[in-house]
mmCIF file of C-alpha atoms and ligand atoms in Angstrom:
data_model
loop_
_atom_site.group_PDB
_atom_site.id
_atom_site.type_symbol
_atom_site.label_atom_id
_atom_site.label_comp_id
_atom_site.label_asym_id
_atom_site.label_seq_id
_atom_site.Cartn_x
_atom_site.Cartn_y
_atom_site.Cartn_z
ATOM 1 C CA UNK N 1 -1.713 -24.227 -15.271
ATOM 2 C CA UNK N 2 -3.831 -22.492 -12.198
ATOM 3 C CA UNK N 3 -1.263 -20.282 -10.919
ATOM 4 C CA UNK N 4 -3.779 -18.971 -8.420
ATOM 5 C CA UNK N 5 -4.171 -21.299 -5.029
ATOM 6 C CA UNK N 6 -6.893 -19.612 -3.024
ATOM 7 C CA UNK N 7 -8.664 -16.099 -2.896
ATOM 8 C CA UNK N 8 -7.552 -14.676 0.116
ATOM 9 C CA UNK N 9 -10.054 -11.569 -0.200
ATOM 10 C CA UNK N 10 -13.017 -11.185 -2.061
ATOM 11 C CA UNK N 11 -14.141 -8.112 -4.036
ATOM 12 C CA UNK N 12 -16.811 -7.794 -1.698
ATOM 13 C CA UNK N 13 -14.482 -8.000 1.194
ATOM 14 C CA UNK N 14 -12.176 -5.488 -0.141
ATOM 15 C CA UNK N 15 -15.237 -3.067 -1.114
ATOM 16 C CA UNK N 16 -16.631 -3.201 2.089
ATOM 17 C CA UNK N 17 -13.661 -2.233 3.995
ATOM 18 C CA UNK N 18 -12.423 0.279 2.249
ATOM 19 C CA UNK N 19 -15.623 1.762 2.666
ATOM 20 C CA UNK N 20 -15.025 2.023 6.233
ATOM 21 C CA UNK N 21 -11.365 3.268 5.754
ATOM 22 C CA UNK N 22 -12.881 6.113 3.822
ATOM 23 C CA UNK N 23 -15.020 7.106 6.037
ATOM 24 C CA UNK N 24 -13.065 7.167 8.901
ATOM 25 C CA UNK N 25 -10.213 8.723 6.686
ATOM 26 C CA UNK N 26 -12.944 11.159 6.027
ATOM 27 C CA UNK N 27 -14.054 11.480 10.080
ATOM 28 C CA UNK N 28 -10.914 12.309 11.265
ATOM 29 C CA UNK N 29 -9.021 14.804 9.017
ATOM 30 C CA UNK N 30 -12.807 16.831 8.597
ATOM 31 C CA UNK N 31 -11.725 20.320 7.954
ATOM 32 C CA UNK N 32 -8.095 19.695 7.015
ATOM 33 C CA UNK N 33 -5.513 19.972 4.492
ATOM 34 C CA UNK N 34 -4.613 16.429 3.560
ATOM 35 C CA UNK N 35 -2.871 15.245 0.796
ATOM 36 C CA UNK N 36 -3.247 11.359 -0.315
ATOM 37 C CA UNK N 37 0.016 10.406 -1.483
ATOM 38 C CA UNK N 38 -0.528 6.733 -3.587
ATOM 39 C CA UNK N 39 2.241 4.825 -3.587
ATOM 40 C CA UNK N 40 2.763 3.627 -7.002
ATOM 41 C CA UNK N 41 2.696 0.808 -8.661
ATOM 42 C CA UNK N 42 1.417 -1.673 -5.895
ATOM 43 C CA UNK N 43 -1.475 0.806 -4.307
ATOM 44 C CA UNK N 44 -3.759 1.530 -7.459
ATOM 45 C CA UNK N 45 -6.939 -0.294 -6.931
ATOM 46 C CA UNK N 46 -6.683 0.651 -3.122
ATOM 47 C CA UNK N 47 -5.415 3.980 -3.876
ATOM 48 C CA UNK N 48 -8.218 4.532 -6.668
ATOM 49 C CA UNK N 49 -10.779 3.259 -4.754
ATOM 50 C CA UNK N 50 -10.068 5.219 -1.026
ATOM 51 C CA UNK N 51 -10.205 8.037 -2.770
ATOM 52 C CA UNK N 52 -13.343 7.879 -3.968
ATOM 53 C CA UNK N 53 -15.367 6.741 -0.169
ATOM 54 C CA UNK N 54 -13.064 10.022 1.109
ATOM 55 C CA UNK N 55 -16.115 12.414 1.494
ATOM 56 C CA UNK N 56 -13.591 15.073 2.266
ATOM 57 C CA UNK N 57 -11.505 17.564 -0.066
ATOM 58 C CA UNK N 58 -8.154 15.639 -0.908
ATOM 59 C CA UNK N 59 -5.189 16.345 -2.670
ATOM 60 C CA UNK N 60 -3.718 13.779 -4.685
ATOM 61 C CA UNK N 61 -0.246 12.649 -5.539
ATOM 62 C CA UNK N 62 1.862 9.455 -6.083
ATOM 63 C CA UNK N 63 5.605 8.376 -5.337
ATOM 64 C CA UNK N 64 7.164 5.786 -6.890
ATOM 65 C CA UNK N 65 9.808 3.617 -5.297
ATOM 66 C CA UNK N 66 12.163 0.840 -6.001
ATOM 67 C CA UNK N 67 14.181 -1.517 -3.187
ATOM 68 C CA UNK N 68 17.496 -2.105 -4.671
ATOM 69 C CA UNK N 69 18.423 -5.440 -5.433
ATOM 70 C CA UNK N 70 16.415 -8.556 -5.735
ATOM 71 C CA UNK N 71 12.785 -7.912 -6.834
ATOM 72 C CA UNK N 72 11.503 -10.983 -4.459
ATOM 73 C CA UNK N 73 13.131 -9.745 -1.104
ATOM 74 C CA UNK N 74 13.517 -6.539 -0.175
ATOM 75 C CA UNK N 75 16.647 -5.203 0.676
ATOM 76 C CA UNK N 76 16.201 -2.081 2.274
ATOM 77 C CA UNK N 77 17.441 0.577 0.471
ATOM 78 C CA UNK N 78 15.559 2.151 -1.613
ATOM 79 C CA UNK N 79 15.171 4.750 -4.399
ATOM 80 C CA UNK N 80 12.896 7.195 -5.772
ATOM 81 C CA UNK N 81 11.645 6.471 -9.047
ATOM 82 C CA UNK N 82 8.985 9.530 -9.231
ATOM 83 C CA UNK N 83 8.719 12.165 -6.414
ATOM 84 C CA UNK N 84 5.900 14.223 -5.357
ATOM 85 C CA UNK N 85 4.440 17.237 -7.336
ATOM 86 C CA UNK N 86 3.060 18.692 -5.154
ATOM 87 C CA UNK N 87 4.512 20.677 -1.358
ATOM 88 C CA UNK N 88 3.128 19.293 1.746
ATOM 89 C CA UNK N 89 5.033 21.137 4.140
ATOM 90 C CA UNK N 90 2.401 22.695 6.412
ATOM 91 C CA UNK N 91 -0.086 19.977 5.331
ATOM 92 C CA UNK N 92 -1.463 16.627 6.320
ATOM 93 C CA UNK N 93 -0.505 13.702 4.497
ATOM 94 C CA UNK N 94 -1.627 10.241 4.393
ATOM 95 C CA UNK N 95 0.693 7.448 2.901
ATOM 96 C CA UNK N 96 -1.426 4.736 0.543
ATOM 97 C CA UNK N 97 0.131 1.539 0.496
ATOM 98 C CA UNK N 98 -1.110 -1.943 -0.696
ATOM 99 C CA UNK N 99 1.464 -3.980 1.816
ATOM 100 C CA UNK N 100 3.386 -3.533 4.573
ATOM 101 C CA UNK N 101 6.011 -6.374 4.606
ATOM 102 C CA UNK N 102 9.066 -6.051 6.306
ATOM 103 C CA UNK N 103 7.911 -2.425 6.992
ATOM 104 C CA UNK N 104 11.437 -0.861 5.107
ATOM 105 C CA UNK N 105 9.509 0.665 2.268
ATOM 106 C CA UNK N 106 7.463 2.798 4.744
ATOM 107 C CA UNK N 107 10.269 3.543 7.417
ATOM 108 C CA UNK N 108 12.323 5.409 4.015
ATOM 109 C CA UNK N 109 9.289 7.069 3.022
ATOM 110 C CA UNK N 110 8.291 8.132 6.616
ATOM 111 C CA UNK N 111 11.633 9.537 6.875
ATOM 112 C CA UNK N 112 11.776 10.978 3.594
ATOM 113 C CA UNK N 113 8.559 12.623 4.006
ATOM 114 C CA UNK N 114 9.003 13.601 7.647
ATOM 115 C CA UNK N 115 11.897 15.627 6.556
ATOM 116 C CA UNK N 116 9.658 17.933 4.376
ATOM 117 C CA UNK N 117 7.875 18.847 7.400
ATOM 118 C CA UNK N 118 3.855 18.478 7.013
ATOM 119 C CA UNK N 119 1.509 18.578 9.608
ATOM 120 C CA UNK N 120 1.120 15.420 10.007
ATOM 121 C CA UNK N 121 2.400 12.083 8.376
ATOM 122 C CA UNK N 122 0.032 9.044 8.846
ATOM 123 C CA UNK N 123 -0.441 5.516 6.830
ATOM 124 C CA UNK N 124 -2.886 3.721 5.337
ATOM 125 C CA UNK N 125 -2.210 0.598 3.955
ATOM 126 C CA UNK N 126 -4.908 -2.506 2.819
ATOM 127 C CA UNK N 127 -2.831 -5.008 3.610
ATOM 128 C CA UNK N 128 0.151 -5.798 6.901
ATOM 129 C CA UNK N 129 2.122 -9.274 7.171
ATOM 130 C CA UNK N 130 3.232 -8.585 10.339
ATOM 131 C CA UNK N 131 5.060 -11.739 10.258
ATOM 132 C CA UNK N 132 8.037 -10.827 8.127
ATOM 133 C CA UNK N 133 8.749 -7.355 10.015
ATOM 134 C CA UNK N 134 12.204 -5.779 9.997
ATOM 135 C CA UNK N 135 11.564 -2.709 11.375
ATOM 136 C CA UNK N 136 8.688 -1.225 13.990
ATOM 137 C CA UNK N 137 6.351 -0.213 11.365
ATOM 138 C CA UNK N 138 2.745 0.021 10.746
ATOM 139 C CA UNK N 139 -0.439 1.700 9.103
ATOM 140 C CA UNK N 140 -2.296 3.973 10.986
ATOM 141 C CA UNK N 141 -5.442 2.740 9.120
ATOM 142 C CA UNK N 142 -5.428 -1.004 8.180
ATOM 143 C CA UNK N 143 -7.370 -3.193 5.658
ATOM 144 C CA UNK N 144 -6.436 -6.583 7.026
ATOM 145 C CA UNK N 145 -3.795 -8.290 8.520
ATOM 146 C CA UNK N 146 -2.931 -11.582 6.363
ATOM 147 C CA UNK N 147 -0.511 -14.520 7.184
ATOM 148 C CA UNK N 148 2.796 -14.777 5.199
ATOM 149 C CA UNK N 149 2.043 -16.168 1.975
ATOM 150 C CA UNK N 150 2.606 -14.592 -1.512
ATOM 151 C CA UNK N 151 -0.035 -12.489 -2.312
ATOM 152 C CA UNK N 152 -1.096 -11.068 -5.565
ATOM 153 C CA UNK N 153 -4.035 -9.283 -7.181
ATOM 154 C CA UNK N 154 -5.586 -5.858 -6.683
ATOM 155 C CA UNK N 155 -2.720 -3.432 -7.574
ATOM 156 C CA UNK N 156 -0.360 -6.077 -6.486
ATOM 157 C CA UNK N 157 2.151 -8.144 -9.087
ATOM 158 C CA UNK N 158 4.421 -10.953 -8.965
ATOM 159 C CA UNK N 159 6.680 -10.029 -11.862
ATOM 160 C CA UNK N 160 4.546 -7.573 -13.133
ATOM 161 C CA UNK N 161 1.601 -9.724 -13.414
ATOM 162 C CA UNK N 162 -1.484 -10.364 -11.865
ATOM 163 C CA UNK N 163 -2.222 -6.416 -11.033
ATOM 164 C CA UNK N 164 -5.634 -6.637 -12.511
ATOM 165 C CA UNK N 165 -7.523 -9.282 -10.502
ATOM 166 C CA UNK N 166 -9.909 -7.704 -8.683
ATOM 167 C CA UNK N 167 -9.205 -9.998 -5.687
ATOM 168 C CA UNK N 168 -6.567 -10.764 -3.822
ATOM 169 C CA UNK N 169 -4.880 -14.046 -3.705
ATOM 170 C CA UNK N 170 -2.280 -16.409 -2.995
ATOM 171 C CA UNK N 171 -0.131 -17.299 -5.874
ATOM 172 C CA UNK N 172 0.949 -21.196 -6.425
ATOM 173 C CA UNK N 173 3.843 -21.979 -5.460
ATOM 174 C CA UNK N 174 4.101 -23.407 -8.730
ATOM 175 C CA UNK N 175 4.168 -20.180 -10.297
ATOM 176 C CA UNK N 176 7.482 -18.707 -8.983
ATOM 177 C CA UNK N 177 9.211 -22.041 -8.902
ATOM 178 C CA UNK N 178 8.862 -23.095 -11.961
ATOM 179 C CA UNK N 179 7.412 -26.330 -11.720
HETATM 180 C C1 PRP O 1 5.838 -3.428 -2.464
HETATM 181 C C2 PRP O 1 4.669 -2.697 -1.802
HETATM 182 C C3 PRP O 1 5.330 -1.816 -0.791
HETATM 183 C C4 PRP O 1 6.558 -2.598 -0.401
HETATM 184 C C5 PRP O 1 6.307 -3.282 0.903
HETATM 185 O O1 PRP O 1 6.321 -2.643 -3.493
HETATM 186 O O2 PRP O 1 3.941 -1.956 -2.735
HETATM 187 O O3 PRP O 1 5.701 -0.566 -1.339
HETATM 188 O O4 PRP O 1 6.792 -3.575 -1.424
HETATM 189 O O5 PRP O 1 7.385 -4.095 1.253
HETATM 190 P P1 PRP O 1 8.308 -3.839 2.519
HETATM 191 O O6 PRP O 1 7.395 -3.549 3.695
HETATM 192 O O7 PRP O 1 9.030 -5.141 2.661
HETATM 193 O O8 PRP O 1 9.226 -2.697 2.238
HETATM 194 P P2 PRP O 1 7.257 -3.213 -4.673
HETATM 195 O O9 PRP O 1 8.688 -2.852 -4.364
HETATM 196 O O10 PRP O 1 6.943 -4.653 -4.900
HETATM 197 O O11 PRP O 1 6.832 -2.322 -5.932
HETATM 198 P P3 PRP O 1 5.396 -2.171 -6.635
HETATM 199 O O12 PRP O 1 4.479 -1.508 -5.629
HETATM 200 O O13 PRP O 1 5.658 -1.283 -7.810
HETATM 201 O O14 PRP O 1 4.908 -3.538 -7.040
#
């Protein structure tokens, strides 16, 4: 069965425009403390490959999080699986996300962050589906906006699976309804 429907965004796509993230990552925090903080598990390939077209010094460090509840829609609270190593109080940090969805993920984080008090808090995320937002959320530096379908690919699973394409795509329907 071809449980993929359609590549969304090719490799090439991706490549190039992270390219341009990175170096306007790199143009605008020139001379400062900033701190990458990858978002684990869903931001590897975009975390992984930011990092390296960031021509600047950068700190690195991951969170993990968890919504409670269903896996397939988020509920909104959320817990930390793995917190940061590393202080940023004092220092800029940059939030790496694969998705912004209903935007609850990153207004807990913001918060949580926020309350450790760095220099500055901004987002970068490769993907927004500004169609299923909750709450007024957004990156500060944005790969591409996408329509509401169910993504996978590039860092991002359904079920665990599919991480490892190196595109992005729309999973078939067929392959989380079980026909
Ligand atoms: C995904 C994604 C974001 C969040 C976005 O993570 O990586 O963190 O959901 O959704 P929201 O805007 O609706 O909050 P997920 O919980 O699937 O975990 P994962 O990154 O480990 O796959």
């Amino acid at each position: 069965m071809n449980t993929i429907q359609e590549i969304l965004l090719t490799e090439e796509q991706i490549s190039t425009r992270v390219q341009e993230l990175g170096a306007q990552i790199s143009a605008d925090y020139q001379g400062k403390d900033l701190v990458l903080v990858g978002i684990l598990k869903g931001a590897i390939c975009f975390f992984s490959d930011l990092i390296r077209k960031v021509s600047i010094p950068v700190n690195v460090d991951f969170m993990a999080v968890s919504s409670y509840g269903s896996s397939y829609q988020t509920s909104g609270a959320v817990r930390i699986l793995k917190d940061l190593d590393l202080p940023i109080e004092g220092r800029h940090v940059l939030i790496v996300e694969d998705i912004v969805d209903t935007g609850l993920t990153l207004s807990y984080l913001k918060k949580n962050l926020l309350s450790r008090n760095p220099a500055s808090l901004k987002v970068a995320a490769l993907l927004d589906k500004p169609e299923r937002r909750q709450v007024d959320e957004h990156a500060d530096y944005l790969g591409f906006t996408i329509p509401d379908e169910f993504v996978v690919g590039y860092g991002i699973d359904y079920a665990e699976q599919y991480r490892s394409l190196p595109y992005v795509a729309i999973l078939s329907p067929s392959a989380y309804l079980g026909s």
